[in-house]
Amino acid sequence: MAWDDGLVGTARDIAATDRTPLRVMAGPGTGKSFAMKRRAARLLEGGQDARRILAVTFTRNAAASLVDDLHDLGVPGSENIRAGTLHAFCFGLLSQQAVFQYLGRVARPVITFSKYGVLQFEGGTMLDDLVIMGAFGPKRDCTKRIRAFEAAWARLQSDAAGWPQDPMDRAFQTALISWLRFHRAMLIGELVPEALRFLRNNPGCEARAAFDHVIVDEYQDLNRAEQDLLQLLSGNRAIAIVGDVDQSIYRFRHANPDGIQSYDTRHPGTHDEVLRECRRCPTRVVAFADHLIGHNHPGAAGPHLQPLPGNAAGEIHLVQWDSVEEEANGIAEYVRTLVARGISPGEILILTPRRLLGYAIRDRLQERDVPVHSFYHEEALEEDDAQRAFALLSLLVDGEDRVALRWWLGHSSPSARRNAYQRLRQHCEQSNVSPKAALDACVAGALTLPHTNDLVQKYRELIQILEDLRPRNLSDLVDTLVPAGSDACSVMREAALLDLPEMESVNDLLDCLRTSVTQPSMPEEVDYVRVMSLHKSKGLTSKVTIISGCTQGLIPFVNADETAEEAQATLEEQRRLFYVAITRCTETLVISSTVRMRRKFAWKIGARVASGIGAIATTVASQFIDELGPDAPASKRGSDWAQNGYVE
């Protein structure tokens, strides 16, 4: 197939133009990926060496889809395009150039996630140690500094990426790198700053001239350091960026919609193309989405998103249930009804703002024998049992894993035994021995370190547990570490069971779980219902999209500690997230809320409910439902909807 077969209008202009830089502003479902794939096809058909095309995507799925689609078009050499995430590219670059070796760094990722603005799990133990290494403030402040460090200290688009300017930031960077060096680890977000530093300081590096064309998707989700890195890789050659300010949902990483909005200011001569016609969604959904996102642009001319003439109007349901339990049962029964009507489970996508809400729906679906999988990788390690399982597996694979050992030694202590650990670390640095070697000596009676008895006892406990785990086969190991019926471990168990038939060793199991947590992939063509967070739905399409938990305090999330300015920025990003979620569907959209919630449950999932006494709190529907505009259908009680056979 020729690159321009069936290609017309703006999509053809995007694929055909040689002007650079090229900026494509494209709303959800407008065909940006299709146009950029045809652009790559044109280059290849014109004789461009595929190995000199770099296509940067936000997910591994998108990279695989690009290569597969080009192959399906019959484009020779498409499999040789360098397509992947920016972090994967940076890891490959730093490995090939022996940068890790020269800098004395080990590319063992610190496994972490953020909860209430604070790093958790291995990152949380790292924070425990950093807090006593300097006057850096509490864990929340240290977390903010780590995010800035990962963005090469460019907190704003106007900041120069690369160097901490503030003396406290410089001291913090020294302490952080010292911790990472000792523990033979790296932050995943550190890969980009290290690659940027390497490319800046080595202009003769082959990578600086390795690509004739750089194509960047989801540009609005990149921070300033990532954007600068891509400009270095493109040099004075061709670069095309694609994105949408209204789909920027990673502000915590210092991504900023201004990055794509002001691109032409930083790069004069930028050629612009705009895709506003949503080809994916029903016309009513497009109208609601446009009305919603207009609240982020008061006074601006619209529309921001336009329907494709000829698309169906779509089926829309706004429903409210009496409780979280009734919502889970009602949605599960609705899905069972859809499947009975002939809708494939794989064409149904359920989005929730919290993992436990998703689990409740998943469990009700399983009770109805509807095939379903949940994908809450960002919360896979939230519970203590899951963290314990991951640490034990890491130490089973490598007893010298210093990060996992550090977590284990601090486990079950409010202070993570940081004072005792500091003494152990000081001994190790002075004696040039590993923490494991020092603890082995303590257990053998060959070494005594004052005030470290608790650490030694925790290490003795570890030795016994690992001895019990070593003889087990992979299936038994999975059942022992992440047992069936455990909500705490269910995310990791699902990931392990999906890949278990292909595994040959304990290392494979660890690689599977580590990848599922740090580089999750969202399956697109499946035969089961997918349940996931709103964030993870980006890039997906489904015939039916159901968004549950749409109550104020969850969607949008409210953080009482934010300033008025920060709260406004959070609200706008939450609105963009809801905009992304509602534009996943091709036929049917369901937006669901509850009118009551148990206070203990609300506290557990971080939902803000009105103050008061009693076990049950009254909630209200998300303000975003009202922002869908005057043409949105009236909300109805879930029980009435169910009684009427789930029809409009």
PDB file of C-alpha atoms in Angstrom, residues 17-169:
ATOM      1  CA  THR A  17       5.271  17.919   4.552  1.00  0.00           C
ATOM      2  CA  ASP A  18       9.044  18.210   4.784  1.00  0.00           C
ATOM      3  CA  ARG A  19       8.880  21.403   6.840  1.00  0.00           C
ATOM      4  CA  THR A  20      10.620  21.254  10.181  1.00  0.00           C
ATOM      5  CA  PRO A  21      10.072  21.620  13.049  1.00  0.00           C
ATOM      6  CA  LEU A  22       6.564  20.273  12.602  1.00  0.00           C
ATOM      7  CA  ARG A  23       4.081  20.647  15.463  1.00  0.00           C
ATOM      8  CA  VAL A  24       0.814  18.720  15.288  1.00  0.00           C
ATOM      9  CA  MET A  25      -1.851  19.693  17.799  1.00  0.00           C
ATOM     10  CA  ALA A  26      -4.265  16.760  17.868  1.00  0.00           C
ATOM     11  CA  GLY A  27      -7.222  16.028  20.120  1.00  0.00           C
ATOM     12  CA  PRO A  28      -8.277  12.549  21.277  1.00  0.00           C
ATOM     13  CA  GLY A  29      -9.382  10.184  18.545  1.00  0.00           C
ATOM     14  CA  THR A  30      -8.468  12.588  15.744  1.00  0.00           C
ATOM     15  CA  GLY A  31      -6.124  10.197  13.946  1.00  0.00           C
ATOM     16  CA  LYS A  32      -2.744  11.623  14.943  1.00  0.00           C
ATOM     17  CA  SER A  33      -1.146   8.196  15.255  1.00  0.00           C
ATOM     18  CA  PHE A  34      -2.526   7.229  11.851  1.00  0.00           C
ATOM     19  CA  ALA A  35      -1.097  10.379  10.243  1.00  0.00           C
ATOM     20  CA  MET A  36       2.333   9.968  11.861  1.00  0.00           C
ATOM     21  CA  LYS A  37       2.540   6.314  10.801  1.00  0.00           C
ATOM     22  CA  ARG A  38       1.845   7.360   7.229  1.00  0.00           C
ATOM     23  CA  ARG A  39       4.549  10.017   7.609  1.00  0.00           C
ATOM     24  CA  ALA A  40       7.032   7.310   8.583  1.00  0.00           C
ATOM     25  CA  ALA A  41       5.793   5.187   5.667  1.00  0.00           C
ATOM     26  CA  ARG A  42       6.424   8.058   3.227  1.00  0.00           C
ATOM     27  CA  LEU A  43       9.962   8.480   4.493  1.00  0.00           C
ATOM     28  CA  LEU A  44      10.698   4.781   4.112  1.00  0.00           C
ATOM     29  CA  GLU A  45       9.115   4.564   0.677  1.00  0.00           C
ATOM     30  CA  GLY A  46      11.272   7.529  -0.339  1.00  0.00           C
ATOM     31  CA  GLY A  47      14.451   5.618   0.511  1.00  0.00           C
ATOM     32  CA  GLN A  48      15.081   6.877   4.043  1.00  0.00           C
ATOM     33  CA  ASP A  49      17.205   4.483   6.104  1.00  0.00           C
ATOM     34  CA  ALA A  50      14.829   3.137   8.771  1.00  0.00           C
ATOM     35  CA  ARG A  51      17.667   2.932  11.286  1.00  0.00           C
ATOM     36  CA  ARG A  52      17.995   6.724  11.111  1.00  0.00           C
ATOM     37  CA  ILE A  53      14.380   7.320  12.164  1.00  0.00           C
ATOM     38  CA  LEU A  54      13.720   7.685  15.913  1.00  0.00           C
ATOM     39  CA  ALA A  55      10.086   7.414  16.972  1.00  0.00           C
ATOM     40  CA  VAL A  56       9.562   8.263  20.648  1.00  0.00           C
ATOM     41  CA  THR A  57       6.323   7.056  22.197  1.00  0.00           C
ATOM     42  CA  PHE A  58       4.953   7.335  25.724  1.00  0.00           C
ATOM     43  CA  THR A  59       4.287   3.608  26.120  1.00  0.00           C
ATOM     44  CA  ARG A  60       5.759   0.347  24.887  1.00  0.00           C
ATOM     45  CA  ASN A  61       2.359  -0.491  23.396  1.00  0.00           C
ATOM     46  CA  ALA A  62       2.431   2.557  21.156  1.00  0.00           C
ATOM     47  CA  ALA A  63       5.940   1.728  19.944  1.00  0.00           C
ATOM     48  CA  ALA A  64       4.992  -1.855  19.091  1.00  0.00           C
ATOM     49  CA  SER A  65       1.825  -0.647  17.378  1.00  0.00           C
ATOM     50  CA  LEU A  66       3.799   1.758  15.190  1.00  0.00           C
ATOM     51  CA  VAL A  67       6.160  -0.935  13.932  1.00  0.00           C
ATOM     52  CA  ASP A  68       3.382  -3.521  13.508  1.00  0.00           C
ATOM     53  CA  ASP A  69       1.142  -1.143  11.552  1.00  0.00           C
ATOM     54  CA  LEU A  70       3.967  -0.129   9.221  1.00  0.00           C
ATOM     55  CA  HIS A  71       4.760  -3.789   8.665  1.00  0.00           C
ATOM     56  CA  ASP A  72       1.087  -4.442   7.864  1.00  0.00           C
ATOM     57  CA  LEU A  73       1.254  -1.638   5.296  1.00  0.00           C
ATOM     58  CA  GLY A  74       3.986  -3.626   3.588  1.00  0.00           C
ATOM     59  CA  VAL A  75       6.656  -0.955   4.128  1.00  0.00           C
ATOM     60  CA  PRO A  76      10.118  -2.547   3.725  1.00  0.00           C
ATOM     61  CA  GLY A  77      12.535  -1.927   6.591  1.00  0.00           C
ATOM     62  CA  SER A  78       9.857  -0.753   9.034  1.00  0.00           C
ATOM     63  CA  GLU A  79      11.070  -3.212  11.662  1.00  0.00           C
ATOM     64  CA  ASN A  80      14.382  -1.321  11.808  1.00  0.00           C
ATOM     65  CA  ILE A  81      12.866   1.980  12.977  1.00  0.00           C
ATOM     66  CA  ARG A  82      14.103   2.926  16.443  1.00  0.00           C
ATOM     67  CA  ALA A  83      10.722   3.014  18.143  1.00  0.00           C
ATOM     68  CA  GLY A  84      10.257   3.011  21.902  1.00  0.00           C
ATOM     69  CA  THR A  85       9.926   5.027  25.058  1.00  0.00           C
ATOM     70  CA  LEU A  86      12.422   7.756  25.840  1.00  0.00           C
ATOM     71  CA  HIS A  87      13.547   5.994  29.016  1.00  0.00           C
ATOM     72  CA  ALA A  88      14.254   2.804  27.075  1.00  0.00           C
ATOM     73  CA  PHE A  89      16.271   4.786  24.541  1.00  0.00           C
ATOM     74  CA  CYS A  90      18.272   6.482  27.303  1.00  0.00           C
ATOM     75  CA  PHE A  91      18.997   3.170  29.012  1.00  0.00           C
ATOM     76  CA  GLY A  92      20.280   1.746  25.737  1.00  0.00           C
ATOM     77  CA  LEU A  93      22.388   4.826  25.032  1.00  0.00           C
ATOM     78  CA  LEU A  94      23.982   4.908  28.487  1.00  0.00           C
ATOM     79  CA  SER A  95      24.656   1.170  28.375  1.00  0.00           C
ATOM     80  CA  GLN A  96      26.207   1.239  24.885  1.00  0.00           C
ATOM     81  CA  GLN A  97      28.436   4.168  25.766  1.00  0.00           C
ATOM     82  CA  ALA A  98      29.525   2.533  29.060  1.00  0.00           C
ATOM     83  CA  VAL A  99      28.357   5.630  30.936  1.00  0.00           C
ATOM     84  CA  PHE A 100      27.164   3.558  33.900  1.00  0.00           C
ATOM     85  CA  GLN A 101      30.598   1.959  34.129  1.00  0.00           C
ATOM     86  CA  TYR A 102      32.494   5.235  33.873  1.00  0.00           C
ATOM     87  CA  LEU A 103      30.310   6.897  36.512  1.00  0.00           C
ATOM     88  CA  GLY A 104      30.398   3.918  38.841  1.00  0.00           C
ATOM     89  CA  ARG A 105      26.613   3.517  38.688  1.00  0.00           C
ATOM     90  CA  VAL A 106      24.494   0.370  38.630  1.00  0.00           C
ATOM     91  CA  ALA A 107      21.255   0.412  36.631  1.00  0.00           C
ATOM     92  CA  ARG A 108      19.199  -1.399  39.252  1.00  0.00           C
ATOM     93  CA  PRO A 109      15.922   0.583  39.398  1.00  0.00           C
ATOM     94  CA  VAL A 110      14.586   1.824  42.724  1.00  0.00           C
ATOM     95  CA  ILE A 111      11.000   0.540  42.724  1.00  0.00           C
ATOM     96  CA  THR A 112       8.702   3.210  44.047  1.00  0.00           C
ATOM     97  CA  PHE A 113       5.390   4.979  43.640  1.00  0.00           C
ATOM     98  CA  SER A 114       3.844   8.091  45.092  1.00  0.00           C
ATOM     99  CA  LYS A 115       1.019   8.262  47.620  1.00  0.00           C
ATOM    100  CA  TYR A 116      -0.200  11.550  49.055  1.00  0.00           C
ATOM    101  CA  GLY A 117       2.816  13.230  47.513  1.00  0.00           C
ATOM    102  CA  VAL A 118       5.396  10.952  49.195  1.00  0.00           C
ATOM    103  CA  LEU A 119       7.474   8.160  47.629  1.00  0.00           C
ATOM    104  CA  GLN A 120       6.690   4.705  48.983  1.00  0.00           C
ATOM    105  CA  PHE A 121       8.236   1.218  49.186  1.00  0.00           C
ATOM    106  CA  GLU A 122      11.945   1.282  48.248  1.00  0.00           C
ATOM    107  CA  GLY A 123      11.712   5.001  47.578  1.00  0.00           C
ATOM    108  CA  GLY A 124      10.157   5.482  50.998  1.00  0.00           C
ATOM    109  CA  THR A 125      13.080   3.772  52.742  1.00  0.00           C
ATOM    110  CA  MET A 126      15.442   5.947  50.712  1.00  0.00           C
ATOM    111  CA  LEU A 127      13.580   8.996  52.023  1.00  0.00           C
ATOM    112  CA  ASP A 128      13.992   7.751  55.599  1.00  0.00           C
ATOM    113  CA  ASP A 129      17.753   7.825  55.120  1.00  0.00           C
ATOM    114  CA  LEU A 130      17.813  11.143  53.251  1.00  0.00           C
ATOM    115  CA  VAL A 131      15.821  12.931  55.944  1.00  0.00           C
ATOM    116  CA  ILE A 132      18.660  12.443  58.456  1.00  0.00           C
ATOM    117  CA  MET A 133      21.431  13.245  55.941  1.00  0.00           C
ATOM    118  CA  GLY A 134      20.690  16.968  55.808  1.00  0.00           C
ATOM    119  CA  ALA A 135      18.219  19.762  56.483  1.00  0.00           C
ATOM    120  CA  PHE A 136      16.096  18.804  53.495  1.00  0.00           C
ATOM    121  CA  GLY A 137      12.761  18.854  55.273  1.00  0.00           C
ATOM    122  CA  PRO A 138      10.248  16.024  55.730  1.00  0.00           C
ATOM    123  CA  LYS A 139       9.558  13.234  53.262  1.00  0.00           C
ATOM    124  CA  ARG A 140       7.102  15.279  51.202  1.00  0.00           C
ATOM    125  CA  ASP A 141       9.725  17.979  50.617  1.00  0.00           C
ATOM    126  CA  CYS A 142      12.350  15.372  49.744  1.00  0.00           C
ATOM    127  CA  THR A 143       9.936  13.760  47.293  1.00  0.00           C
ATOM    128  CA  LYS A 144       9.421  17.093  45.559  1.00  0.00           C
ATOM    129  CA  ARG A 145      13.181  17.510  45.281  1.00  0.00           C
ATOM    130  CA  ILE A 146      13.552  14.015  43.827  1.00  0.00           C
ATOM    131  CA  ARG A 147      10.935  14.816  41.173  1.00  0.00           C
ATOM    132  CA  ALA A 148      12.841  17.998  40.350  1.00  0.00           C
ATOM    133  CA  PHE A 149      16.110  16.022  40.221  1.00  0.00           C
ATOM    134  CA  GLU A 150      14.521  13.603  37.744  1.00  0.00           C
ATOM    135  CA  ALA A 151      13.486  16.590  35.634  1.00  0.00           C
ATOM    136  CA  ALA A 152      17.109  17.837  35.708  1.00  0.00           C
ATOM    137  CA  TRP A 153      15.980  20.626  38.093  1.00  0.00           C
ATOM    138  CA  ALA A 154      13.763  22.245  35.459  1.00  0.00           C
ATOM    139  CA  ARG A 155      10.631  22.654  37.540  1.00  0.00           C
ATOM    140  CA  LEU A 156       9.139  25.034  34.973  1.00  0.00           C
ATOM    141  CA  GLN A 157       9.320  25.196  31.190  1.00  0.00           C
ATOM    142  CA  SER A 158      11.264  28.434  31.581  1.00  0.00           C
ATOM    143  CA  ASP A 159      13.973  26.767  33.702  1.00  0.00           C
ATOM    144  CA  ALA A 160      17.215  25.537  32.145  1.00  0.00           C
ATOM    145  CA  ALA A 161      17.466  21.769  32.523  1.00  0.00           C
ATOM    146  CA  GLY A 162      20.633  20.271  33.932  1.00  0.00           C
ATOM    147  CA  TRP A 163      21.893  21.969  37.069  1.00  0.00           C
ATOM    148  CA  PRO A 164      20.498  22.703  40.532  1.00  0.00           C
ATOM    149  CA  GLN A 165      20.764  26.430  41.206  1.00  0.00           C
ATOM    150  CA  ASP A 166      19.648  26.482  44.826  1.00  0.00           C
ATOM    151  CA  PRO A 167      22.355  25.556  47.416  1.00  0.00           C
ATOM    152  CA  MET A 168      19.916  23.276  49.232  1.00  0.00           C
ATOM    153  CA  ASP A 169      19.083  21.508  45.948  1.00  0.00           C
TER     154      ASP A 169
END
